[in-house]
mmCIF file of C-alpha atoms in Angstrom:
data_model
loop_
_atom_site.group_PDB
_atom_site.id
_atom_site.type_symbol
_atom_site.label_atom_id
_atom_site.label_comp_id
_atom_site.label_asym_id
_atom_site.label_seq_id
_atom_site.Cartn_x
_atom_site.Cartn_y
_atom_site.Cartn_z
ATOM 1 C CA UNK A 18 103.289 87.005 -48.036
ATOM 2 C CA UNK A 19 103.012 85.645 -51.572
ATOM 3 C CA UNK A 20 101.058 82.412 -51.835
ATOM 4 C CA UNK A 21 103.063 79.608 -53.446
ATOM 5 C CA UNK A 22 101.710 78.454 -56.809
ATOM 6 C CA UNK A 23 99.956 75.184 -57.537
ATOM 7 C CA UNK A 24 97.576 74.934 -54.590
ATOM 8 C CA UNK A 25 94.401 75.696 -56.521
ATOM 9 C CA UNK A 26 95.297 73.241 -59.284
ATOM 10 C CA UNK A 27 96.202 70.413 -56.908
ATOM 11 C CA UNK A 28 93.046 70.976 -54.815
ATOM 12 C CA UNK A 29 90.999 71.109 -58.020
ATOM 13 C CA UNK A 30 92.613 67.857 -59.157
ATOM 14 C CA UNK A 31 91.714 66.088 -55.905
ATOM 15 C CA UNK A 32 88.138 67.440 -56.033
ATOM 16 C CA UNK A 33 87.784 66.234 -59.629
ATOM 17 C CA UNK A 34 89.098 62.801 -58.658
ATOM 18 C CA UNK A 35 86.618 62.467 -55.779
ATOM 19 C CA UNK A 36 83.796 63.733 -57.995
ATOM 20 C CA UNK A 37 84.694 61.126 -60.624
ATOM 21 C CA UNK A 38 84.807 58.356 -58.015
ATOM 22 C CA UNK A 39 81.424 59.416 -56.615
ATOM 23 C CA UNK A 40 79.759 59.530 -60.046
ATOM 24 C CA UNK A 41 81.152 56.075 -60.884
ATOM 25 C CA UNK A 42 79.858 54.735 -57.568
ATOM 26 C CA UNK A 43 76.398 56.196 -58.217
ATOM 27 C CA UNK A 44 76.361 54.815 -61.751
ATOM 28 C CA UNK A 45 77.265 51.363 -60.407
ATOM 29 C CA UNK A 46 74.514 51.599 -57.768
ATOM 30 C CA UNK A 47 71.918 52.495 -60.413
ATOM 31 C CA UNK A 48 72.952 49.663 -62.745
ATOM 32 C CA UNK B 26 70.165 80.704 -20.577
ATOM 33 C CA UNK B 27 71.564 77.310 -21.516
ATOM 34 C CA UNK B 28 71.526 75.739 -24.941
ATOM 35 C CA UNK B 29 69.059 72.865 -25.472
ATOM 36 C CA UNK B 30 70.421 69.372 -24.966
ATOM 37 C CA UNK B 31 70.277 67.008 -27.906
ATOM 38 C CA UNK B 32 68.295 63.844 -27.274
ATOM 39 C CA UNK B 33 70.700 61.492 -29.029
ATOM 40 C CA UNK B 34 73.905 61.364 -26.938
ATOM 41 C CA UNK B 35 75.079 57.970 -28.209
ATOM 42 C CA UNK B 36 78.596 57.806 -29.659
ATOM 43 C CA UNK B 37 78.629 55.802 -32.872
ATOM 44 C CA UNK B 38 81.274 55.007 -35.466
ATOM 45 C CA UNK B 39 79.569 57.602 -37.650
ATOM 46 C CA UNK B 40 80.277 60.290 -35.020
ATOM 47 C CA UNK B 41 83.975 59.765 -35.723
ATOM 48 C CA UNK B 42 83.790 59.033 -39.454
ATOM 49 C CA UNK B 43 81.608 62.060 -40.212
ATOM 50 C CA UNK B 44 84.628 64.370 -40.269
ATOM 51 C CA UNK B 45 87.083 61.871 -41.691
ATOM 52 C CA UNK B 46 85.112 61.098 -44.826
ATOM 53 C CA UNK B 47 81.425 62.062 -45.238
ATOM 54 C CA UNK B 48 81.873 65.686 -44.083
ATOM 55 C CA UNK B 49 85.604 66.044 -44.749
ATOM 56 C CA UNK B 50 86.468 69.717 -44.041
ATOM 57 C CA UNK B 51 88.820 70.081 -47.031
ATOM 58 C CA UNK B 52 87.227 67.985 -49.771
ATOM 59 C CA UNK B 53 83.510 68.161 -48.899
ATOM 60 C CA UNK B 54 82.850 71.286 -46.824
ATOM 61 C CA UNK B 55 85.701 73.307 -48.419
ATOM 62 C CA UNK B 56 86.444 74.950 -45.061
ATOM 63 C CA UNK B 57 89.766 76.335 -43.812
ATOM 64 C CA UNK B 58 90.994 77.051 -47.353
ATOM 65 C CA UNK B 59 93.372 79.817 -46.271
ATOM 66 C CA UNK B 60 95.843 77.588 -44.371
ATOM 67 C CA UNK B 61 95.071 74.683 -46.722
ATOM 68 C CA UNK B 62 96.342 76.514 -49.792
ATOM 69 C CA UNK B 63 99.042 78.553 -48.081
ATOM 70 C CA UNK B 64 101.021 76.051 -46.025
ATOM 71 C CA UNK B 65 100.705 72.865 -48.081
ATOM 72 C CA UNK B 66 103.912 73.428 -50.036
ATOM 73 C CA UNK B 67 105.419 70.360 -48.388
ATOM 74 C CA UNK B 68 104.103 67.248 -46.644
ATOM 75 C CA UNK B 69 105.903 68.177 -43.413
ATOM 76 C CA UNK B 70 104.341 71.651 -43.249
ATOM 77 C CA UNK B 71 100.921 70.248 -44.112
ATOM 78 C CA UNK B 72 101.034 67.544 -41.463
ATOM 79 C CA UNK B 73 102.330 69.950 -38.802
ATOM 80 C CA UNK B 74 99.541 72.402 -39.541
ATOM 81 C CA UNK B 75 97.005 69.557 -39.495
ATOM 82 C CA UNK B 76 98.212 68.254 -36.146
ATOM 83 C CA UNK B 77 98.262 71.750 -34.609
ATOM 84 C CA UNK B 78 94.697 72.356 -35.796
ATOM 85 C CA UNK B 79 93.587 68.917 -34.547
ATOM 86 C CA UNK B 80 94.998 69.630 -31.077
ATOM 87 C CA UNK B 81 93.227 72.998 -30.887
ATOM 88 C CA UNK B 82 90.019 71.501 -32.282
ATOM 89 C CA UNK B 83 89.861 68.592 -29.834
ATOM 90 C CA UNK B 84 90.880 70.633 -26.770
ATOM 91 C CA UNK B 85 88.529 73.529 -27.482
ATOM 92 C CA UNK B 86 85.586 71.239 -28.302
ATOM 93 C CA UNK B 87 86.132 69.435 -24.983
ATOM 94 C CA UNK B 88 86.133 72.702 -23.032
ATOM 95 C CA UNK B 89 83.230 74.230 -24.989
ATOM 96 C CA UNK B 90 81.190 71.090 -24.379
ATOM 97 C CA UNK B 91 82.017 71.148 -20.663
ATOM 98 C CA UNK B 92 80.894 74.757 -20.200
ATOM 99 C CA UNK B 93 77.971 74.617 -22.644
ATOM 100 C CA UNK B 94 75.323 74.849 -19.933
ATOM 101 C CA UNK B 95 77.117 77.638 -18.025
ATOM 102 C CA UNK B 96 77.669 80.128 -20.851
ATOM 103 C CA UNK B 97 74.827 82.543 -21.724
ATOM 104 C CA UNK B 98 73.693 82.197 -25.331
ATOM 105 C CA UNK B 99 74.366 85.882 -26.103
ATOM 106 C CA UNK B 100 78.116 85.681 -25.391
ATOM 107 C CA UNK B 101 78.804 82.149 -26.582
ATOM 108 C CA UNK B 102 80.835 83.086 -29.676
ATOM 109 C CA UNK B 103 83.126 85.398 -27.665
ATOM 110 C CA UNK B 104 83.584 82.603 -25.119
ATOM 111 C CA UNK B 105 84.457 80.107 -27.869
ATOM 112 C CA UNK B 106 87.066 82.476 -29.299
ATOM 113 C CA UNK B 107 88.690 82.982 -25.875
ATOM 114 C CA UNK B 108 88.811 79.196 -25.354
ATOM 115 C CA UNK B 109 90.205 78.562 -28.848
ATOM 116 C CA UNK B 110 92.755 81.391 -28.484
ATOM 117 C CA UNK B 111 94.039 79.822 -25.256
ATOM 118 C CA UNK B 112 94.909 76.579 -27.020
ATOM 119 C CA UNK B 113 96.275 78.376 -30.082
ATOM 120 C CA UNK B 114 98.682 80.271 -27.810
ATOM 121 C CA UNK B 115 99.835 76.945 -26.355
ATOM 122 C CA UNK B 116 100.445 75.490 -29.832
ATOM 123 C CA UNK B 117 102.113 78.714 -30.981
ATOM 124 C CA UNK B 118 104.693 78.635 -28.168
ATOM 125 C CA UNK B 119 105.131 74.862 -28.459
ATOM 126 C CA UNK B 120 105.992 74.955 -32.177
ATOM 127 C CA UNK B 121 108.266 77.953 -31.592
ATOM 128 C CA UNK B 122 110.114 75.998 -28.890
ATOM 129 C CA UNK B 123 110.330 72.702 -30.793
ATOM 130 C CA UNK B 124 111.248 73.920 -34.282
ATOM 131 C CA UNK B 125 111.927 77.529 -35.188
ATOM 132 C CA UNK B 126 112.302 76.554 -38.865
ATOM 133 C CA UNK B 127 108.793 75.060 -38.911
ATOM 134 C CA UNK B 128 107.458 78.081 -37.016
ATOM 135 C CA UNK B 129 108.847 80.397 -39.680
ATOM 136 C CA UNK B 130 107.513 78.184 -42.488
ATOM 137 C CA UNK B 131 103.970 78.169 -41.097
ATOM 138 C CA UNK B 132 104.119 81.917 -40.381
ATOM 139 C CA UNK B 133 100.960 83.709 -39.276
ATOM 140 C CA UNK B 134 98.797 80.709 -40.067
ATOM 141 C CA UNK B 135 99.405 79.203 -36.615
ATOM 142 C CA UNK B 136 97.899 82.262 -34.927
ATOM 143 C CA UNK B 137 95.137 82.311 -37.535
ATOM 144 C CA UNK B 138 93.885 78.921 -36.274
ATOM 145 C CA UNK B 139 91.816 81.105 -33.886
ATOM 146 C CA UNK B 140 89.533 82.139 -36.739
ATOM 147 C CA UNK B 141 89.517 78.780 -38.524
ATOM 148 C CA UNK B 142 85.942 78.069 -39.666
ATOM 149 C CA UNK B 143 86.294 74.354 -38.928
ATOM 150 C CA UNK B 144 86.975 74.985 -35.237
ATOM 151 C CA UNK B 145 84.350 77.702 -34.756
ATOM 152 C CA UNK B 146 81.877 75.610 -36.759
ATOM 153 C CA UNK B 147 82.462 72.507 -34.645
ATOM 154 C CA UNK B 148 82.201 74.483 -31.416
ATOM 155 C CA UNK B 149 78.919 76.097 -32.488
ATOM 156 C CA UNK B 150 77.289 73.226 -34.372
ATOM 157 C CA UNK B 151 78.385 70.209 -32.329
ATOM 158 C CA UNK B 152 80.273 70.831 -29.080
ATOM 159 C CA UNK B 153 77.730 73.330 -27.747
ATOM 160 C CA UNK B 154 74.915 70.763 -28.102
ATOM 161 C CA UNK B 155 76.604 67.490 -27.165
ATOM 162 C CA UNK B 156 78.323 65.908 -24.132
ATOM 163 C CA UNK B 157 82.147 66.173 -23.831
ATOM 164 C CA UNK B 158 83.100 62.655 -24.941
ATOM 165 C CA UNK B 159 80.932 62.756 -28.048
ATOM 166 C CA UNK B 160 82.302 66.207 -28.920
ATOM 167 C CA UNK B 161 85.881 64.976 -28.550
ATOM 168 C CA UNK B 162 85.250 61.938 -30.782
ATOM 169 C CA UNK B 163 83.613 64.113 -33.411
ATOM 170 C CA UNK B 164 86.371 66.758 -33.207
ATOM 171 C CA UNK B 165 89.054 64.075 -33.490
ATOM 172 C CA UNK B 166 87.408 62.721 -36.645
ATOM 173 C CA UNK B 167 87.180 66.217 -38.077
ATOM 174 C CA UNK B 168 90.849 66.908 -37.195
ATOM 175 C CA UNK B 169 92.015 63.670 -38.792
ATOM 176 C CA UNK B 170 89.930 64.506 -41.861
ATOM 177 C CA UNK B 171 91.647 67.904 -42.016
ATOM 178 C CA UNK B 172 95.079 66.237 -41.646
ATOM 179 C CA UNK B 173 94.247 63.814 -44.493
ATOM 180 C CA UNK B 174 93.164 66.704 -46.712
ATOM 181 C CA UNK B 175 96.262 68.782 -45.962
ATOM 182 C CA UNK B 176 98.582 65.804 -46.384
ATOM 183 C CA UNK B 177 96.994 64.881 -49.739
ATOM 184 C CA UNK B 178 97.653 68.406 -50.996
ATOM 185 C CA UNK B 179 101.059 68.829 -49.358
ATOM 186 C CA UNK B 180 102.411 65.487 -50.546
ATOM 187 C CA UNK B 181 101.171 66.030 -54.125
ATOM 188 C CA UNK B 182 102.663 69.515 -54.271
ATOM 189 C CA UNK B 183 105.990 68.426 -52.809
ATOM 190 C CA UNK B 184 106.263 65.442 -55.186
ATOM 191 C CA UNK B 185 105.316 67.482 -58.260
ATOM 192 C CA UNK B 186 107.193 70.620 -57.271
ATOM 193 C CA UNK B 187 110.426 69.259 -55.821
ATOM 194 C CA UNK B 188 110.371 65.499 -56.558
ATOM 195 C CA UNK B 189 110.608 64.796 -52.834
ATOM 196 C CA UNK B 190 108.446 63.496 -49.998
ATOM 197 C CA UNK B 191 109.323 64.583 -46.437
ATOM 198 C CA UNK B 192 112.582 65.908 -47.910
ATOM 199 C CA UNK B 193 113.579 62.523 -49.386
ATOM 200 C CA UNK B 194 114.320 62.594 -53.116
ATOM 201 C CA UNK B 195 112.043 60.213 -55.072
ATOM 202 C CA UNK B 196 113.161 60.565 -58.689
ATOM 203 C CA UNK B 197 116.917 60.892 -58.445
ATOM 204 C CA UNK B 198 119.158 63.840 -59.266
ATOM 205 C CA UNK B 199 117.944 64.274 -62.873
ATOM 206 C CA UNK B 200 114.449 65.395 -61.827
ATOM 207 C CA UNK B 201 113.679 68.927 -62.965
ATOM 208 C CA UNK B 202 111.688 70.754 -60.246
ATOM 209 C CA UNK B 203 108.456 72.374 -61.490
ATOM 210 C CA UNK B 204 108.818 75.378 -59.195
#
């Protein structure tokens, strides 16, 4: 079975988004 | 030999939310990546896989928790797999009976729920040390967290790839599919 394309990129995109949200939250907490 | 009982048996909101958000299996623990990447080509497939996994997770955690003091420590993993496989067989036949199209779309990944790290991990790390109700609440949170993760991926991929969500066209007939 061939894996359909795009999964890694979409998962990476979501992980980046959550990472960005977390870093913004931490920066706000420190300020 | 029975496993030691945990002192804190209280069910809190955090017991449920642990899997939904703080320890989300897809976005935080990065567990169950094989079905996550393989079946999330559409929101429908993703949600079906998530619900099937949630059912197996909740049912097996309940049973594992109920027999936790009866099973010898040395054979616990084999026992967990037999319990999980029982519920996977149920789901396998149920999906086959309800929708053959969905069954073919999900392929071997329904049977592979047996070796899903999320389920084995929950059985070993939580259900084997906690009372049934607490295990069920925790497993339900973890299952919903898995559903959210799969749906986020499936919906994004379906929208970007086909311009649809649950088969409904979002951008009209002039949309050029990416795949």
